[in-house]
């Protein structure tokens, strides 16, 4: 594909190796091509961060939960689920972190984290945010229901 200024561009490579979005100009800086691209936010993909319970942490967690009734350890990760015009997919995920769960509704336990667990969860969320922003997802002010439910837009490049 050739842009208006005569440069040859391969679409998917615009976001490869990251870059940054300039909110003032509405342009994307491509680290790969070392230039600015105009983008369109009207016809784009939408993404929202969701929490996924990846399972119980085995070992002492089972015995602790059965013997003391003081909760079980569960592993979680944050995932960015993206929606386009025709499909939904999981775009990126954070490293796992551990949370002590006291009820069967494990995902809602994330809204009431203790200080040590909250730090691990925030670090995982920060790592996910940095990764998706680097690859072209633009953070939005609006959020979903939970404190971690950040939303993003992935713009369409105008050639």
CSV table of N, CA and C in Angstrom, one decimal:
chain,number,residue,atom,x,y,z
A,1,UNK,N,0.8,-1.2,0.0
A,1,UNK,CA,0.0,0.0,0.0
A,1,UNK,C,0.9,1.2,0.0
A,2,UNK,N,0.5,2.3,-0.7
A,2,UNK,CA,1.2,3.5,-0.8
A,2,UNK,C,0.4,4.6,-0.2
A,3,UNK,N,1.0,5.5,0.7
A,3,UNK,CA,0.3,6.6,1.3
A,3,UNK,C,0.3,7.8,0.3
A,4,UNK,N,-0.4,8.8,0.7
A,4,UNK,CA,-0.5,10.0,-0.1
A,4,UNK,C,0.8,10.6,-0.4
A,5,UNK,N,1.8,10.5,0.5
A,5,UNK,CA,3.1,11.1,0.3
A,5,UNK,C,4.1,10.1,-0.4
A,6,UNK,N,3.6,9.0,-0.9
A,6,UNK,CA,4.4,8.1,-1.7
A,6,UNK,C,5.1,7.0,-0.9
A,7,UNK,N,5.0,6.9,0.4
A,7,UNK,CA,5.6,5.9,1.2
A,7,UNK,C,4.9,4.6,1.1
A,8,UNK,N,5.7,3.5,1.0
A,8,UNK,CA,5.1,2.2,1.0
A,8,UNK,C,4.9,1.7,2.4
A,9,UNK,N,3.7,1.3,2.7
A,9,UNK,CA,3.3,0.9,4.1
A,9,UNK,C,2.7,-0.5,4.1
A,10,UNK,N,3.0,-1.3,5.1
A,10,UNK,CA,2.3,-2.6,5.3
A,10,UNK,C,1.5,-2.4,6.5
A,11,UNK,N,0.1,-2.4,6.4
A,11,UNK,CA,-0.8,-2.0,7.5
A,11,UNK,C,-0.5,-2.6,8.9
A,12,UNK,N,-0.4,-3.9,9.1
A,12,UNK,CA,-0.2,-4.4,10.4
A,12,UNK,C,1.1,-3.9,11.1
A,13,UNK,N,2.1,-3.5,10.2
A,13,UNK,CA,3.4,-3.1,10.8
A,13,UNK,C,3.4,-1.7,11.4
A,14,UNK,N,2.3,-1.0,11.2
A,14,UNK,CA,2.2,0.4,11.7
A,14,UNK,C,2.3,0.3,13.2
A,15,UNK,N,1.6,-0.7,13.8
A,15,UNK,CA,1.6,-0.8,15.3
A,15,UNK,C,2.7,-1.7,15.8
A,16,UNK,N,3.4,-2.4,14.9
A,16,UNK,CA,4.5,-3.2,15.4
A,16,UNK,C,5.6,-2.4,16.0
A,17,UNK,N,6.2,-2.9,17.1
A,17,UNK,CA,7.3,-2.2,17.9
A,17,UNK,C,6.7,-1.0,18.6
A,18,UNK,N,5.4,-0.8,18.6
A,18,UNK,CA,4.8,0.2,19.4
A,18,UNK,C,4.8,1.6,18.8
A,19,UNK,N,4.5,2.5,19.7
A,19,UNK,CA,4.4,3.9,19.3
A,19,UNK,C,3.6,4.6,20.4
A,20,UNK,N,3.0,5.8,19.9
A,20,UNK,CA,2.2,6.5,20.9
A,20,UNK,C,1.2,7.3,20.1
A,21,UNK,N,0.1,7.6,20.8
A,21,UNK,CA,-1.0,8.3,20.3
A,21,UNK,C,-0.9,9.8,20.8
A,22,UNK,N,-1.1,10.7,20.0
A,22,UNK,CA,-1.1,12.1,20.4
A,22,UNK,C,-2.5,12.6,20.4
A,23,UNK,N,-3.0,12.9,21.6
A,23,UNK,CA,-4.4,13.3,21.8
A,23,UNK,C,-4.7,14.7,21.2
A,24,UNK,N,-3.6,15.5,21.1
A,24,UNK,CA,-3.8,16.9,20.6
A,24,UNK,C,-4.0,16.9,19.1
A,25,UNK,N,-3.3,16.1,18.4
A,25,UNK,CA,-3.3,16.0,16.9
A,25,UNK,C,-4.2,14.9,16.4
A,26,UNK,N,-4.4,13.9,17.2
A,26,UNK,CA,-5.2,12.7,16.7
A,26,UNK,C,-4.3,11.8,15.8
A,27,UNK,N,-3.0,11.8,16.0
A,27,UNK,CA,-2.1,11.1,15.1
A,27,UNK,C,-1.4,10.0,15.9
A,28,UNK,N,-1.0,8.9,15.2
A,28,UNK,CA,-0.2,7.8,15.8
A,28,UNK,C,1.2,7.9,15.4
A,29,UNK,N,2.2,7.9,16.3
A,29,UNK,CA,3.6,7.8,16.0
A,29,UNK,C,4.0,6.4,15.9
A,30,UNK,N,4.5,5.9,14.7
A,30,UNK,CA,4.9,4.5,14.6
A,30,UNK,C,6.4,4.5,14.8
A,31,UNK,N,6.8,3.7,15.8
A,31,UNK,CA,8.2,3.5,16.1
A,31,UNK,C,8.8,2.7,14.9
A,32,UNK,N,8.1,1.8,14.3
A,32,UNK,CA,8.6,1.0,13.2
A,32,UNK,C,8.9,1.9,12.0
A,33,UNK,N,8.0,2.8,11.6
A,33,UNK,CA,8.2,3.6,10.4
A,33,UNK,C,8.9,5.0,10.7
A,34,UNK,N,8.9,5.3,12.0
A,34,UNK,CA,9.5,6.6,12.4
A,34,UNK,C,8.8,7.8,11.8
A,35,UNK,N,7.4,7.7,11.8
A,35,UNK,CA,6.6,8.8,11.3
A,35,UNK,C,5.3,8.8,11.9
A,36,UNK,N,4.5,9.9,11.7
A,36,UNK,CA,3.2,10.1,12.2
A,36,UNK,C,2.2,9.6,11.2
A,37,UNK,N,1.1,8.9,11.7
A,37,UNK,CA,0.0,8.5,10.8
A,37,UNK,C,-1.3,9.1,11.3
A,38,UNK,N,-2.2,9.5,10.4
A,38,UNK,CA,-3.5,10.0,10.8
A,38,UNK,C,-4.4,8.8,11.1
A,39,UNK,N,-5.2,8.8,12.2
A,39,UNK,CA,-6.0,7.7,12.5
A,39,UNK,C,-7.5,8.2,12.7
A,40,UNK,N,-8.4,7.2,12.5
A,40,UNK,CA,-9.8,7.5,12.6
A,40,UNK,C,-10.4,6.7,13.8
A,41,UNK,N,-11.0,7.5,14.8
A,41,UNK,CA,-11.5,6.8,16.0
A,41,UNK,C,-13.0,6.5,15.8
A,42,UNK,N,-13.6,6.8,14.7
A,42,UNK,CA,-15.0,6.5,14.5
A,42,UNK,C,-15.3,5.1,14.1
A,43,UNK,N,-14.4,4.5,13.3
A,43,UNK,CA,-14.5,3.2,12.8
A,43,UNK,C,-13.4,2.3,13.4
A,44,UNK,N,-13.5,2.0,14.7
A,44,UNK,CA,-12.4,1.3,15.4
A,44,UNK,C,-12.9,0.2,16.2
A,45,UNK,N,-12.0,-0.5,16.8
A,45,UNK,CA,-12.3,-1.6,17.8
A,45,UNK,C,-12.4,-1.1,19.2
A,46,UNK,N,-13.2,-1.7,20.0
A,46,UNK,CA,-13.3,-1.3,21.4
A,46,UNK,C,-12.8,-2.5,22.3
A,47,UNK,N,-12.1,-2.1,23.4
A,47,UNK,CA,-11.6,-3.2,24.3
A,47,UNK,C,-11.9,-2.8,25.7
A,48,UNK,N,-12.1,-3.8,26.6
A,48,UNK,CA,-12.3,-3.6,28.0
A,48,UNK,C,-11.6,-4.7,28.8
A,49,UNK,N,-11.0,-4.3,29.9
A,49,UNK,CA,-10.3,-5.2,30.7
A,49,UNK,C,-11.2,-5.9,31.6
A,50,UNK,N,-11.1,-7.3,31.7
A,50,UNK,CA,-11.9,-8.1,32.5
A,50,UNK,C,-10.9,-9.0,33.4
A,51,UNK,N,-11.4,-9.4,34.5
A,51,UNK,CA,-10.6,-10.3,35.4
A,51,UNK,C,-11.0,-11.8,35.1
A,52,UNK,N,-10.1,-12.6,35.1
A,52,UNK,CA,-10.3,-14.1,34.9
A,52,UNK,C,-9.7,-14.9,36.0
A,53,UNK,N,-10.5,-15.7,36.6
A,53,UNK,CA,-10.0,-16.6,37.7
A,53,UNK,C,-9.4,-17.8,37.0
A,54,UNK,N,-8.1,-17.9,37.1
A,54,UNK,CA,-7.4,-19.0,36.3
A,54,UNK,C,-7.2,-20.3,37.2
A,55,UNK,N,-7.8,-20.3,38.4
A,55,UNK,CA,-7.8,-21.5,39.1
A,55,UNK,C,-7.3,-21.3,40.5
A,56,UNK,N,-7.5,-22.4,41.3
A,56,UNK,CA,-7.1,-22.4,42.7
A,56,UNK,C,-5.6,-22.6,42.8
A,57,UNK,N,-4.9,-21.9,43.7
A,57,UNK,CA,-3.5,-22.2,43.9
A,57,UNK,C,-3.5,-23.4,44.8
A,58,UNK,N,-3.0,-24.5,44.3
A,58,UNK,CA,-3.0,-25.8,45.1
A,58,UNK,C,-1.9,-25.8,46.2
A,59,UNK,N,-2.0,-26.8,47.0
A,59,UNK,CA,-1.0,-26.9,48.1
A,59,UNK,C,-1.7,-26.5,49.4
A,60,UNK,N,-1.1,-25.5,50.1
A,60,UNK,CA,-1.6,-25.1,51.4
A,60,UNK,C,-3.0,-24.4,51.3
A,61,UNK,N,-3.3,-23.9,50.1
A,61,UNK,CA,-4.6,-23.3,50.0
A,61,UNK,C,-5.8,-24.2,50.3
A,62,UNK,N,-5.8,-25.4,49.8
A,62,UNK,CA,-6.9,-26.3,50.0
A,62,UNK,C,-7.0,-26.7,51.5
A,63,UNK,N,-5.9,-27.0,52.2
A,63,UNK,CA,-5.9,-27.4,53.6
A,63,UNK,C,-6.3,-26.2,54.4
A,64,UNK,N,-5.8,-25.0,54.1
A,64,UNK,CA,-6.1,-23.8,54.8
A,64,UNK,C,-7.6,-23.5,54.7
A,65,UNK,N,-8.2,-23.7,53.6
A,65,UNK,CA,-9.6,-23.4,53.4
A,65,UNK,C,-10.5,-24.4,54.1
A,66,UNK,N,-10.1,-25.7,54.1
A,66,UNK,CA,-10.9,-26.7,54.7
A,66,UNK,C,-10.8,-26.7,56.2
A,67,UNK,N,-9.6,-26.5,56.7
A,67,UNK,CA,-9.3,-26.7,58.2
A,67,UNK,C,-9.7,-25.4,58.9
A,68,UNK,N,-9.4,-24.2,58.4
A,68,UNK,CA,-9.5,-23.0,59.1
A,68,UNK,C,-10.7,-22.2,58.7
A,69,UNK,N,-11.3,-22.5,57.5
A,69,UNK,CA,-12.4,-21.7,57.0
A,69,UNK,C,-12.0,-20.2,56.8
A,70,UNK,N,-10.7,-20.0,56.4
A,70,UNK,CA,-10.2,-18.6,56.3
A,70,UNK,C,-9.9,-18.2,54.9
A,71,UNK,N,-10.6,-18.9,53.9
A,71,UNK,CA,-10.4,-18.5,52.5
A,71,UNK,C,-9.4,-19.4,51.8
A,72,UNK,N,-9.5,-19.4,50.5
A,72,UNK,CA,-8.6,-20.1,49.6
A,72,UNK,C,-7.9,-19.2,48.7
A,73,UNK,N,-6.7,-19.6,48.2
A,73,UNK,CA,-6.0,-18.8,47.3
A,73,UNK,C,-6.4,-19.1,45.9
A,74,UNK,N,-6.7,-18.0,45.1
A,74,UNK,CA,-7.0,-18.2,43.7
A,74,UNK,C,-6.0,-17.4,42.9
A,75,UNK,N,-5.7,-17.9,41.7
A,75,UNK,CA,-4.9,-17.1,40.8
A,75,UNK,C,-5.8,-16.4,39.8
A,76,UNK,N,-5.5,-15.1,39.5
A,76,UNK,CA,-6.2,-14.3,38.6
A,76,UNK,C,-5.3,-13.7,37.6
A,77,UNK,N,-5.8,-13.2,36.5
A,77,UNK,CA,-5.1,-12.4,35.5
A,77,UNK,C,-6.1,-11.5,34.9
A,78,UNK,N,-5.7,-10.3,34.5
A,78,UNK,CA,-6.5,-9.3,33.8
A,78,UNK,C,-6.3,-9.6,32.3
A,79,UNK,N,-7.4,-9.5,31.5
A,79,UNK,CA,-7.3,-9.7,30.1
A,79,UNK,C,-8.1,-8.6,29.4
A,80,UNK,N,-7.5,-8.1,28.3
A,80,UNK,CA,-8.2,-7.2,27.4
A,80,UNK,C,-9.0,-7.9,26.3
A,81,UNK,N,-10.3,-7.8,26.4
A,81,UNK,CA,-11.2,-8.4,25.4
A,81,UNK,C,-11.6,-7.3,24.4
A,82,UNK,N,-11.3,-7.6,23.2
A,82,UNK,CA,-11.6,-6.6,22.1
A,82,UNK,C,-12.8,-7.0,21.3
A,83,UNK,N,-13.6,-6.0,20.8
A,83,UNK,CA,-14.7,-6.2,20.0
A,83,UNK,C,-14.6,-5.4,18.7
A,84,UNK,N,-14.7,-6.1,17.6
A,84,UNK,CA,-14.7,-5.4,16.3
A,84,UNK,C,-16.1,-5.5,15.7
A,85,UNK,N,-16.3,-5.1,14.5
A,85,UNK,CA,-17.6,-5.1,13.9
A,85,UNK,C,-18.2,-6.5,13.8
A,86,UNK,N,-17.4,-7.5,13.7
A,86,UNK,CA,-18.0,-8.9,13.5
A,86,UNK,C,-17.5,-9.9,14.5
A,87,UNK,N,-16.6,-9.6,15.3
A,87,UNK,CA,-16.0,-10.6,16.2
A,87,UNK,C,-15.5,-10.1,17.5
A,88,UNK,N,-15.3,-11.0,18.5
A,88,UNK,CA,-14.7,-10.6,19.8
A,88,UNK,C,-13.5,-11.5,20.0
A,89,UNK,N,-12.4,-11.0,20.6
A,89,UNK,CA,-11.2,-11.8,20.8
A,89,UNK,C,-10.5,-11.3,22.0
A,90,UNK,N,-9.6,-12.1,22.6
A,90,UNK,CA,-8.8,-11.8,23.7
A,90,UNK,C,-7.5,-11.2,23.1
A,91,UNK,N,-7.2,-9.9,23.4
A,91,UNK,CA,-6.1,-9.2,22.8
A,91,UNK,C,-4.8,-9.4,23.6
A,92,UNK,N,-4.9,-9.3,24.9
A,92,UNK,CA,-3.7,-9.3,25.7
A,92,UNK,C,-4.1,-9.7,27.1
A,93,UNK,N,-3.0,-10.2,27.9
A,93,UNK,CA,-3.3,-10.6,29.3
A,93,UNK,C,-2.1,-10.2,30.2
A,94,UNK,N,-2.5,-10.0,31.4
A,94,UNK,CA,-1.5,-9.6,32.4
A,94,UNK,C,-0.8,-10.9,33.0
A,95,UNK,N,0.3,-10.7,33.8
A,95,UNK,CA,0.8,-11.8,34.6
A,95,UNK,C,-0.2,-12.2,35.6
A,96,UNK,N,-0.1,-13.5,36.1
A,96,UNK,CA,-1.0,-13.9,37.2
A,96,UNK,C,-0.7,-13.3,38.5
A,97,UNK,N,-1.7,-13.2,39.4
A,97,UNK,CA,-1.5,-12.7,40.8
A,97,UNK,C,-2.4,-13.5,41.6
A,98,UNK,N,-2.2,-13.6,42.9
A,98,UNK,CA,-2.9,-14.4,43.9
A,98,UNK,C,-3.8,-13.6,44.8
A,99,UNK,N,-5.0,-14.0,45.0
A,99,UNK,CA,-6.0,-13.4,45.9
A,99,UNK,C,-6.6,-14.4,46.8
A,100,UNK,N,-6.8,-14.0,48.1
A,100,UNK,CA,-7.5,-14.9,49.0
A,100,UNK,C,-9.0,-14.6,48.8
A,101,UNK,N,-9.7,-15.7,48.5
A,101,UNK,CA,-11.1,-15.6,48.3
A,101,UNK,C,-11.9,-16.3,49.4
A,102,UNK,N,-12.9,-15.6,49.9
A,102,UNK,CA,-13.7,-16.1,51.0
A,102,UNK,C,-15.1,-16.5,50.6
A,103,UNK,N,-15.5,-16.3,49.3
A,103,UNK,CA,-16.8,-16.7,48.8
A,103,UNK,C,-16.6,-17.5,47.5
A,104,UNK,N,-17.7,-18.0,47.0
A,104,UNK,CA,-17.6,-18.7,45.7
A,104,UNK,C,-17.6,-17.7,44.5
A,105,UNK,N,-18.0,-16.5,44.8
A,105,UNK,CA,-18.0,-15.5,43.7
A,105,UNK,C,-16.6,-14.8,43.6
A,106,UNK,N,-15.7,-15.6,43.1
A,106,UNK,CA,-14.3,-15.1,43.2
A,106,UNK,C,-14.0,-13.9,42.4
A,107,UNK,N,-14.6,-13.6,41.3
A,107,UNK,CA,-14.2,-12.4,40.5
A,107,UNK,C,-14.6,-11.1,41.3
A,108,UNK,N,-15.8,-11.2,42.0
A,108,UNK,CA,-16.2,-10.0,42.8
A,108,UNK,C,-15.3,-9.8,44.0
A,109,UNK,N,-14.5,-10.8,44.4
A,109,UNK,CA,-13.6,-10.7,45.5
A,109,UNK,C,-12.5,-9.6,45.2
A,110,UNK,N,-12.3,-9.4,43.9
A,110,UNK,CA,-11.3,-8.4,43.5
A,110,UNK,C,-11.6,-7.0,43.9
A,111,UNK,N,-12.9,-6.7,44.1
A,111,UNK,CA,-13.3,-5.4,44.5
A,111,UNK,C,-13.1,-5.1,46.0
A,112,UNK,N,-12.7,-6.1,46.8
A,112,UNK,CA,-12.4,-5.9,48.2
A,112,UNK,C,-11.0,-6.5,48.6
A,113,UNK,N,-10.0,-6.1,47.9
A,113,UNK,CA,-8.7,-6.7,48.1
A,113,UNK,C,-8.0,-6.1,49.4
A,114,UNK,N,-7.2,-6.9,50.0
A,114,UNK,CA,-6.4,-6.4,51.1
A,114,UNK,C,-5.2,-5.7,50.6
A,115,UNK,N,-4.5,-5.0,51.4
A,115,UNK,CA,-3.4,-4.1,50.8
A,115,UNK,C,-2.3,-4.8,50.1
A,116,UNK,N,-1.8,-5.9,50.6
A,116,UNK,CA,-0.8,-6.6,49.9
A,116,UNK,C,-1.2,-7.2,48.5
A,117,UNK,N,-2.4,-7.8,48.5
A,117,UNK,CA,-3.0,-8.3,47.3
A,117,UNK,C,-3.3,-7.2,46.3
A,118,UNK,N,-3.8,-6.1,46.8
A,118,UNK,CA,-4.1,-5.0,46.0
A,118,UNK,C,-2.9,-4.5,45.2
A,119,UNK,N,-1.8,-4.5,45.9
A,119,UNK,CA,-0.5,-4.0,45.2
A,119,UNK,C,-0.2,-5.0,44.0
A,120,UNK,N,-0.3,-6.3,44.3
A,120,UNK,CA,0.0,-7.2,43.2
A,120,UNK,C,-1.0,-7.1,42.0
A,121,UNK,N,-2.3,-6.9,42.3
A,121,UNK,CA,-3.3,-6.7,41.3
A,121,UNK,C,-3.0,-5.5,40.5
A,122,UNK,N,-2.7,-4.4,41.2
A,122,UNK,CA,-2.4,-3.1,40.5
A,122,UNK,C,-1.2,-3.2,39.6
A,123,UNK,N,-0.2,-3.9,40.1
A,123,UNK,CA,1.0,-4.1,39.3
A,123,UNK,C,0.7,-4.9,38.0
A,124,UNK,N,-0.1,-5.9,38.1
A,124,UNK,CA,-0.5,-6.7,36.9
A,124,UNK,C,-1.3,-5.9,36.0
A,125,UNK,N,-2.2,-5.0,36.5
A,125,UNK,CA,-3.0,-4.2,35.7
A,125,UNK,C,-2.2,-3.1,35.0
A,126,UNK,N,-1.2,-2.6,35.7
A,126,UNK,CA,-0.3,-1.6,35.1
A,126,UNK,C,0.5,-2.2,34.0
A,127,UNK,N,1.0,-3.4,34.2
A,127,UNK,CA,1.8,-4.0,33.1
A,127,UNK,C,0.9,-4.3,31.9
A,128,UNK,N,-0.3,-4.7,32.1
A,128,UNK,CA,-1.2,-4.9,30.9
A,128,UNK,C,-1.5,-3.6,30.2
A,129,UNK,N,-1.8,-2.5,31.0
A,129,UNK,CA,-2.0,-1.2,30.4
A,129,UNK,C,-0.8,-0.7,29.6
A,130,UNK,N,0.4,-0.8,30.1
A,130,UNK,CA,1.5,-0.4,29.4
A,130,UNK,C,1.7,-1.2,28.1
A,131,UNK,N,1.5,-2.5,28.1
A,131,UNK,CA,1.6,-3.3,26.9
A,131,UNK,C,0.6,-2.9,25.8
A,132,UNK,N,-0.7,-2.8,26.2
A,132,UNK,CA,-1.7,-2.5,25.2
A,132,UNK,C,-1.6,-1.1,24.6
A,133,UNK,N,-1.2,-0.1,25.5
A,133,UNK,CA,-1.0,1.3,25.0
A,133,UNK,C,0.1,1.3,24.1
A,134,UNK,N,1.2,0.6,24.3
A,134,UNK,CA,2.4,0.6,23.5
A,134,UNK,C,2.0,0.0,22.1
A,135,UNK,N,1.1,-0.9,22.0
A,135,UNK,CA,0.7,-1.5,20.7
A,135,UNK,C,-0.5,-0.9,20.1
A,136,UNK,N,-0.8,0.4,20.4
A,136,UNK,CA,-1.8,1.1,19.7
A,136,UNK,C,-3.2,1.3,20.3
A,137,UNK,N,-3.5,0.7,21.5
A,137,UNK,CA,-4.8,0.8,22.1
A,137,UNK,C,-4.8,2.1,22.9
A,138,UNK,N,-5.8,3.0,22.7
A,138,UNK,CA,-5.9,4.3,23.3
A,138,UNK,C,-6.8,4.2,24.5
A,139,UNK,N,-6.3,4.5,25.7
A,139,UNK,CA,-7.1,4.5,26.9
A,139,UNK,C,-8.2,5.5,26.9
A,140,UNK,N,-9.4,5.2,27.4
A,140,UNK,CA,-10.5,6.1,27.4
A,140,UNK,C,-10.8,6.5,28.8
A,141,UNK,N,-11.5,7.6,29.0
A,141,UNK,CA,-11.8,8.1,30.4
A,141,UNK,C,-12.9,7.2,31.0
A,142,UNK,N,-13.9,6.7,30.2
A,142,UNK,CA,-14.9,5.9,30.8
A,142,UNK,C,-14.4,4.5,31.2
A,143,UNK,N,-15.0,4.0,32.2
A,143,UNK,CA,-14.6,2.7,32.7
A,143,UNK,C,-15.9,1.8,32.8
A,144,UNK,N,-15.6,0.5,33.0
A,144,UNK,CA,-16.7,-0.4,33.2
A,144,UNK,C,-17.1,-0.5,34.7
A,145,UNK,N,-17.7,-1.6,35.1
A,145,UNK,CA,-18.3,-1.7,36.4
A,145,UNK,C,-17.3,-1.8,37.5
A,146,UNK,N,-16.2,-2.5,37.3
A,146,UNK,CA,-15.2,-2.7,38.4
A,146,UNK,C,-14.0,-1.7,38.3
A,147,UNK,N,-13.3,-1.6,39.4
A,147,UNK,CA,-12.2,-0.6,39.4
A,147,UNK,C,-11.1,-0.9,38.4
A,148,UNK,N,-11.0,-2.1,37.9
A,148,UNK,CA,-10.0,-2.5,36.9
A,148,UNK,C,-10.5,-2.5,35.5
A,149,UNK,N,-11.8,-2.2,35.3
A,149,UNK,CA,-12.4,-2.3,34.0
A,149,UNK,C,-12.1,-1.1,33.1
A,150,UNK,N,-10.8,-0.9,32.8
A,150,UNK,CA,-10.4,0.1,31.9
A,150,UNK,C,-10.9,-0.2,30.5
A,151,UNK,N,-11.2,0.9,29.7
A,151,UNK,CA,-11.6,0.7,28.3
A,151,UNK,C,-10.6,1.4,27.4
A,152,UNK,N,-10.6,0.8,26.1
A,152,UNK,CA,-9.6,1.3,25.1
A,152,UNK,C,-10.3,1.3,23.8
A,153,UNK,N,-9.7,2.1,22.9
A,153,UNK,CA,-10.1,2.1,21.5
A,153,UNK,C,-8.9,1.8,20.6
A,154,UNK,N,-9.1,1.0,19.6
A,154,UNK,CA,-8.0,0.7,18.6
A,154,UNK,C,-8.3,1.4,17.3
A,155,UNK,N,-7.6,2.5,16.9
A,155,UNK,CA,-8.0,3.3,15.8
A,155,UNK,C,-7.7,2.6,14.5
A,156,UNK,N,-8.4,3.0,13.4
A,156,UNK,CA,-8.1,2.6,12.1
A,156,UNK,C,-7.2,3.6,11.5
A,157,UNK,N,-6.2,3.2,10.8
A,157,UNK,CA,-5.2,4.1,10.2
A,157,UNK,C,-5.8,4.6,8.9
A,158,UNK,N,-5.7,6.0,8.7
A,158,UNK,CA,-6.1,6.6,7.4
A,158,UNK,C,-4.8,6.7,6.6
A,159,UNK,N,-4.8,6.1,5.4
A,159,UNK,CA,-3.6,6.1,4.6
A,159,UNK,C,-3.6,7.3,3.6
